[in-house]
Tab-separated table of C-alpha atoms in Angstrom:
chain	number	residue	atom	x	y	z
A	80	MET	CA	-34.171	32.866	-66.455
A	81	VAL	CA	-36.400	35.938	-66.182
A	82	ASN	CA	-34.630	37.501	-69.146
A	83	TRP	CA	-35.418	34.476	-71.278
A	84	ILE	CA	-39.074	34.627	-70.243
A	85	TRP	CA	-39.359	38.273	-71.236
A	86	LEU	CA	-37.507	37.586	-74.516
A	87	PHE	CA	-40.017	34.806	-75.253
A	88	PHE	CA	-42.965	37.128	-74.658
A	89	ILE	CA	-41.476	39.870	-76.857
A	90	VAL	CA	-40.664	37.515	-79.744
A	91	MET	CA	-44.034	35.794	-79.562
A	92	SER	CA	-45.880	39.129	-79.545
A	93	VAL	CA	-44.021	40.277	-82.649
A	94	ILE	CA	-44.653	36.944	-84.425
A	95	VAL	CA	-48.366	36.928	-83.580
A	96	ALA	CA	-48.701	40.584	-84.580
A	97	ALA	CA	-47.013	39.867	-87.913
A	98	ILE	CA	-49.317	36.923	-88.568
A	99	THR	CA	-52.488	38.818	-87.627
A	100	GLY	CA	-51.434	42.051	-89.285
A	101	LYS	CA	-51.354	44.100	-86.088
A	102	MET	CA	-47.746	45.318	-86.112
A	103	ASP	CA	-48.958	48.941	-85.821
A	104	ALA	CA	-50.676	48.073	-82.517
A	105	VAL	CA	-47.514	46.433	-81.167
A	106	THR	CA	-45.388	49.404	-82.157
A	107	GLN	CA	-47.856	51.853	-80.558
A	108	ALA	CA	-47.985	49.760	-77.370
A	109	ALA	CA	-44.178	49.718	-77.208
A	110	PHE	CA	-43.929	53.516	-77.453
A	111	GLU	CA	-46.773	54.010	-74.996
A	112	GLY	CA	-45.109	51.638	-72.558
A	113	ALA	CA	-41.794	53.470	-72.839
A	114	LYS	CA	-43.547	56.807	-72.296
A	115	SER	CA	-45.446	55.474	-69.275
A	116	GLY	CA	-42.244	54.000	-67.825
A	117	VAL	CA	-40.456	57.344	-67.969
A	118	THR	CA	-43.431	59.156	-66.434
A	119	VAL	CA	-43.747	56.696	-63.582
A	120	SER	CA	-39.998	56.813	-62.976
A	121	PHE	CA	-40.018	60.581	-62.538
A	122	GLY	CA	-42.939	60.282	-60.139
A	123	LEU	CA	-41.054	57.651	-58.135
A	124	ILE	CA	-37.866	59.684	-58.101
A	125	SER	CA	-39.569	62.601	-56.358
A	126	ILE	CA	-41.147	60.550	-53.581
A	127	MET	CA	-38.069	58.354	-53.150
A	128	VAL	CA	-35.822	61.424	-52.830
A	129	PHE	CA	-38.188	62.848	-50.232
A	130	TRP	CA	-38.273	59.726	-48.053
A	131	LEU	CA	-34.536	59.054	-48.433
A	132	GLY	CA	-33.988	62.602	-47.272
A	133	MET	CA	-36.285	61.998	-44.316
A	134	MET	CA	-34.342	58.844	-43.459
A	135	ARG	CA	-31.095	60.793	-43.619
A	136	ILE	CA	-32.534	63.369	-41.197
A	137	ALA	CA	-33.745	60.535	-38.942
A	138	GLU	CA	-30.256	58.999	-39.100
A	139	ASP	CA	-28.537	62.281	-38.181
A	140	ALA	CA	-31.062	62.781	-35.352
A	141	GLY	CA	-30.305	59.335	-33.954
A	142	LEU	CA	-33.774	57.904	-34.610
A	143	LEU	CA	-32.470	55.111	-36.833
A	144	SER	CA	-29.918	54.056	-34.206
A	145	LYS	CA	-32.751	53.859	-31.657
A	146	LEU	CA	-34.798	51.818	-34.125
A	147	ALA	CA	-31.806	49.551	-34.684
A	148	ARG	CA	-31.476	49.021	-30.934
A	149	MET	CA	-35.185	48.140	-30.784
A	150	LEU	CA	-34.751	45.664	-33.622
A	151	GLY	CA	-31.565	44.247	-32.122
A	152	PRO	CA	-33.136	41.595	-29.869
A	153	ILE	CA	-35.508	40.523	-32.661
A	154	VAL	CA	-32.660	40.224	-35.160
A	155	ARG	CA	-30.525	38.220	-32.748
A	156	MET	CA	-33.499	35.880	-32.137
A	157	LEU	CA	-34.105	35.417	-35.855
A	158	PHE	CA	-30.399	34.982	-36.645
A	159	PRO	CA	-29.025	32.927	-33.736
A	160	ASP	CA	-26.191	31.480	-35.809
A	161	VAL	CA	-24.692	34.898	-36.644
A	162	PRO	CA	-22.131	36.228	-34.125
A	163	ARG	CA	-23.457	39.102	-32.016
A	164	ASN	CA	-21.054	41.808	-33.270
A	165	HIS	CA	-20.695	40.574	-36.827
A	166	PRO	CA	-21.013	43.266	-39.575
A	167	ALA	CA	-23.903	41.334	-41.109
A	168	ILE	CA	-26.112	42.234	-38.133
A	169	GLY	CA	-25.811	45.955	-38.861
A	170	TYR	CA	-26.619	45.507	-42.549
A	171	ILE	CA	-29.598	43.277	-41.666
A	172	MET	CA	-31.008	45.906	-39.320
A	173	SER	CA	-30.520	48.633	-41.948
A	174	ASN	CA	-32.279	46.457	-44.517
A	175	LEU	CA	-35.238	45.827	-42.215
A	176	SER	CA	-35.454	49.523	-41.246
A	177	ALA	CA	-35.612	50.615	-44.888
A	178	ASN	CA	-38.239	47.993	-45.660
A	179	LEU	CA	-40.376	49.236	-42.758
A	180	PHE	CA	-40.733	52.519	-44.609
A	181	GLY	CA	-41.332	50.881	-48.015
A	182	LEU	CA	-37.981	52.000	-49.374
A	183	GLY	CA	-37.195	48.854	-51.343
A	184	ASN	CA	-34.549	50.602	-53.461
A	185	ALA	CA	-32.742	51.730	-50.336
A	186	ALA	CA	-33.098	48.336	-48.684
A	187	THR	CA	-31.654	46.358	-51.614
A	188	PRO	CA	-28.013	47.530	-51.255
A	189	MET	CA	-28.106	46.788	-47.538
A	190	GLY	CA	-29.554	43.352	-48.228
A	191	ILE	CA	-26.802	42.608	-50.733
A	192	LYS	CA	-24.119	43.694	-48.266
A	193	ALA	CA	-25.716	41.543	-45.572
A	194	MET	CA	-25.657	38.547	-47.907
A	195	GLN	CA	-22.022	39.160	-48.703
A	196	GLU	CA	-21.158	39.236	-45.003
A	197	LEU	CA	-23.209	36.108	-44.336
A	198	GLN	CA	-21.386	34.362	-47.150
A	199	LYS	CA	-18.145	34.886	-45.242
A	200	LEU	CA	-19.640	32.705	-42.512
A	201	ASN	CA	-20.748	30.066	-44.987
A	202	PRO	CA	-18.676	26.850	-44.782
A	203	ASP	CA	-20.164	25.685	-48.105
A	204	GLU	CA	-20.203	28.487	-50.679
A	205	THR	CA	-22.511	26.508	-53.010
A	206	THR	CA	-25.319	26.195	-50.456
A	207	ALA	CA	-27.229	28.975	-48.696
A	208	THR	CA	-27.017	28.974	-44.905
A	209	PRO	CA	-30.133	29.143	-42.679
A	210	ALA	CA	-29.289	32.771	-41.914
A	211	MET	CA	-29.209	33.610	-45.618
A	212	CYS	CA	-32.591	31.935	-46.152
A	213	THR	CA	-34.020	33.830	-43.175
A	214	LEU	CA	-32.793	37.157	-44.577
A	215	LEU	CA	-34.283	36.385	-47.988
A	216	ALA	CA	-37.644	35.491	-46.439
A	217	LEU	CA	-37.729	38.639	-44.319
A	218	ASN	CA	-36.604	40.889	-47.138
A	219	THR	CA	-39.328	39.489	-49.432
A	220	SER	CA	-42.165	39.715	-46.905
A	221	SER	CA	-41.005	42.558	-44.703
A	222	ILE	CA	-43.581	44.436	-42.635
A	223	THR	CA	-44.172	47.817	-44.259
A	224	ILE	CA	-45.464	50.712	-42.171
A	225	ILE	CA	-45.498	53.222	-45.023
A	226	PRO	CA	-45.667	51.709	-48.574
A	227	THR	CA	-43.750	54.615	-50.083
A	228	THR	CA	-43.335	53.191	-53.574
A	229	LEU	CA	-46.996	52.204	-53.944
A	230	ILE	CA	-48.136	55.596	-52.658
A	231	ALA	CA	-45.900	57.263	-55.235
A	232	ILE	CA	-47.360	55.139	-58.046
A	233	ARG	CA	-50.907	55.903	-56.939
A	234	MET	CA	-50.121	59.623	-56.764
A	235	ASN	CA	-48.615	59.474	-60.237
A	236	TYR	CA	-51.783	57.941	-61.660
A	237	GLY	CA	-54.064	60.447	-60.000
A	238	SER	CA	-55.455	58.459	-57.079
A	239	ALA	CA	-57.972	60.404	-54.992
A	240	ASN	CA	-56.512	59.033	-51.759
A	241	PRO	CA	-53.041	57.525	-52.389
A	242	SER	CA	-52.382	56.755	-48.707
A	243	GLU	CA	-55.566	54.762	-48.084
A	244	ILE	CA	-53.643	51.518	-48.658
A	245	ILE	CA	-51.456	51.998	-45.563
A	246	GLY	CA	-53.725	49.969	-43.286
A	247	THR	CA	-54.278	47.097	-45.700
A	248	THR	CA	-50.598	47.023	-46.636
A	249	LEU	CA	-49.598	46.864	-42.989
A	250	ALA	CA	-52.014	43.980	-42.352
A	251	ALA	CA	-50.954	42.097	-45.500
A	252	THR	CA	-47.218	42.451	-44.815
A	253	PHE	CA	-47.693	41.507	-41.146
A	254	ILE	CA	-49.423	38.289	-42.206
A	255	ALA	CA	-46.787	37.631	-44.875
A	256	THR	CA	-43.916	38.201	-42.453
A	257	SER	CA	-45.505	36.000	-39.815
A	258	ALA	CA	-45.926	33.199	-42.364
A	259	ALA	CA	-42.334	33.635	-43.534
A	260	ILE	CA	-40.978	33.439	-39.979
A	261	LEU	CA	-43.074	30.371	-39.163
A	262	ALA	CA	-41.932	28.614	-42.348
A	263	ASP	CA	-38.325	29.589	-41.623
A	264	ARG	CA	-38.488	28.219	-38.045
A	265	TRP	CA	-40.086	25.016	-39.303
A	266	TYR	CA	-37.396	24.383	-41.922
A	267	ARG	CA	-34.677	25.276	-39.431
A	268	ARG	CA	-35.925	22.562	-37.060
A	269	LYS	CA	-36.106	20.017	-39.854
A	270	SER	CA	-32.657	20.815	-41.251
A	271	PRO	CA	-29.482	19.701	-39.481
A	272	PRO	CA	-27.421	22.536	-37.949
A	273	PRO	CA	-24.795	23.904	-40.318
A	274	PRO	CA	-21.111	23.277	-39.588
A	275	ILE	CA	-19.300	26.070	-37.746
A	276	HIS	CA	-17.221	28.276	-40.007
A	277	PRO	CA	-13.649	28.829	-38.754
A	278	SER	CA	-14.250	32.596	-38.519
A	279	GLN	CA	-17.054	32.079	-36.022
A	280	SER	CA	-14.622	30.719	-33.500
A	281	LYS	CA	-11.149	32.154	-33.020
A	282	GLN	CA	-9.960	29.063	-31.267
A	283	SER	CA	-11.085	25.485	-31.025
A	284	LYS	CA	-12.942	24.403	-27.962
A	285	ILE	CA	-10.721	22.508	-25.525
A	286	LYS	CA	-12.155	19.417	-23.901
A	287	THR	CA	-10.541	17.260	-21.249
A	288	SER	CA	-11.030	13.546	-21.510
A	289	PRO	CA	-11.984	11.793	-18.252
A	290	ALA	CA	-9.631	8.978	-19.181
A	291	HIS	CA	-6.691	11.287	-19.723
A	292	THR	CA	-4.451	11.541	-16.693
A	293	GLY	CA	-1.477	13.396	-18.089
A	294	GLY	CA	-2.767	16.746	-16.810
A	295	GLU	CA	-2.772	18.293	-20.324
A	296	PRO	CA	-5.906	19.275	-22.187
A	297	ILE	CA	-6.893	17.310	-25.247
A	298	VAL	CA	-7.844	19.542	-28.224
């Protein structure tokens, strides 16, 4: 859908420019936009490489594993319907950790892997589970301690103090995340609990009927 929207804007701009006789302005804007995109990309590459390298050092030093253990109880509280040792939990914690440092490009692959693992627990592949909705809400509004990408863009455009947005970004993302969690909890209470996927339970629960006297469990 987004592709169609952008195609509409491009076609309409060309048509309007042709009608008003401003095709030169459209052509110049297109080349300037392409030039600016390349410049910004190189600026982002440098800062992204730096912070990804720092995250790798933190991972080798064991800091990320400690952060994951700190996030563990929170993740289990937010995703109560995901088994404790399921692979999705690890990907979710990696996604949240990357988002904390504003590394959206690094968080995206982990988010995709988490969604793929959550889909394995989905009894209805055409409908998102509550856990998948929770992950999407958190990934969209995640608390950001260091807005790495925004700082890189501000540095690229010559900001006098690129890091001055850290405080406001932290406050804004904290409010956004709080609102996302509250909305997620509200919809979870309104929605009926999803059916249990066979992989979430290796064996069916065995119940004994009070009226059964044969001494054998009824499955």
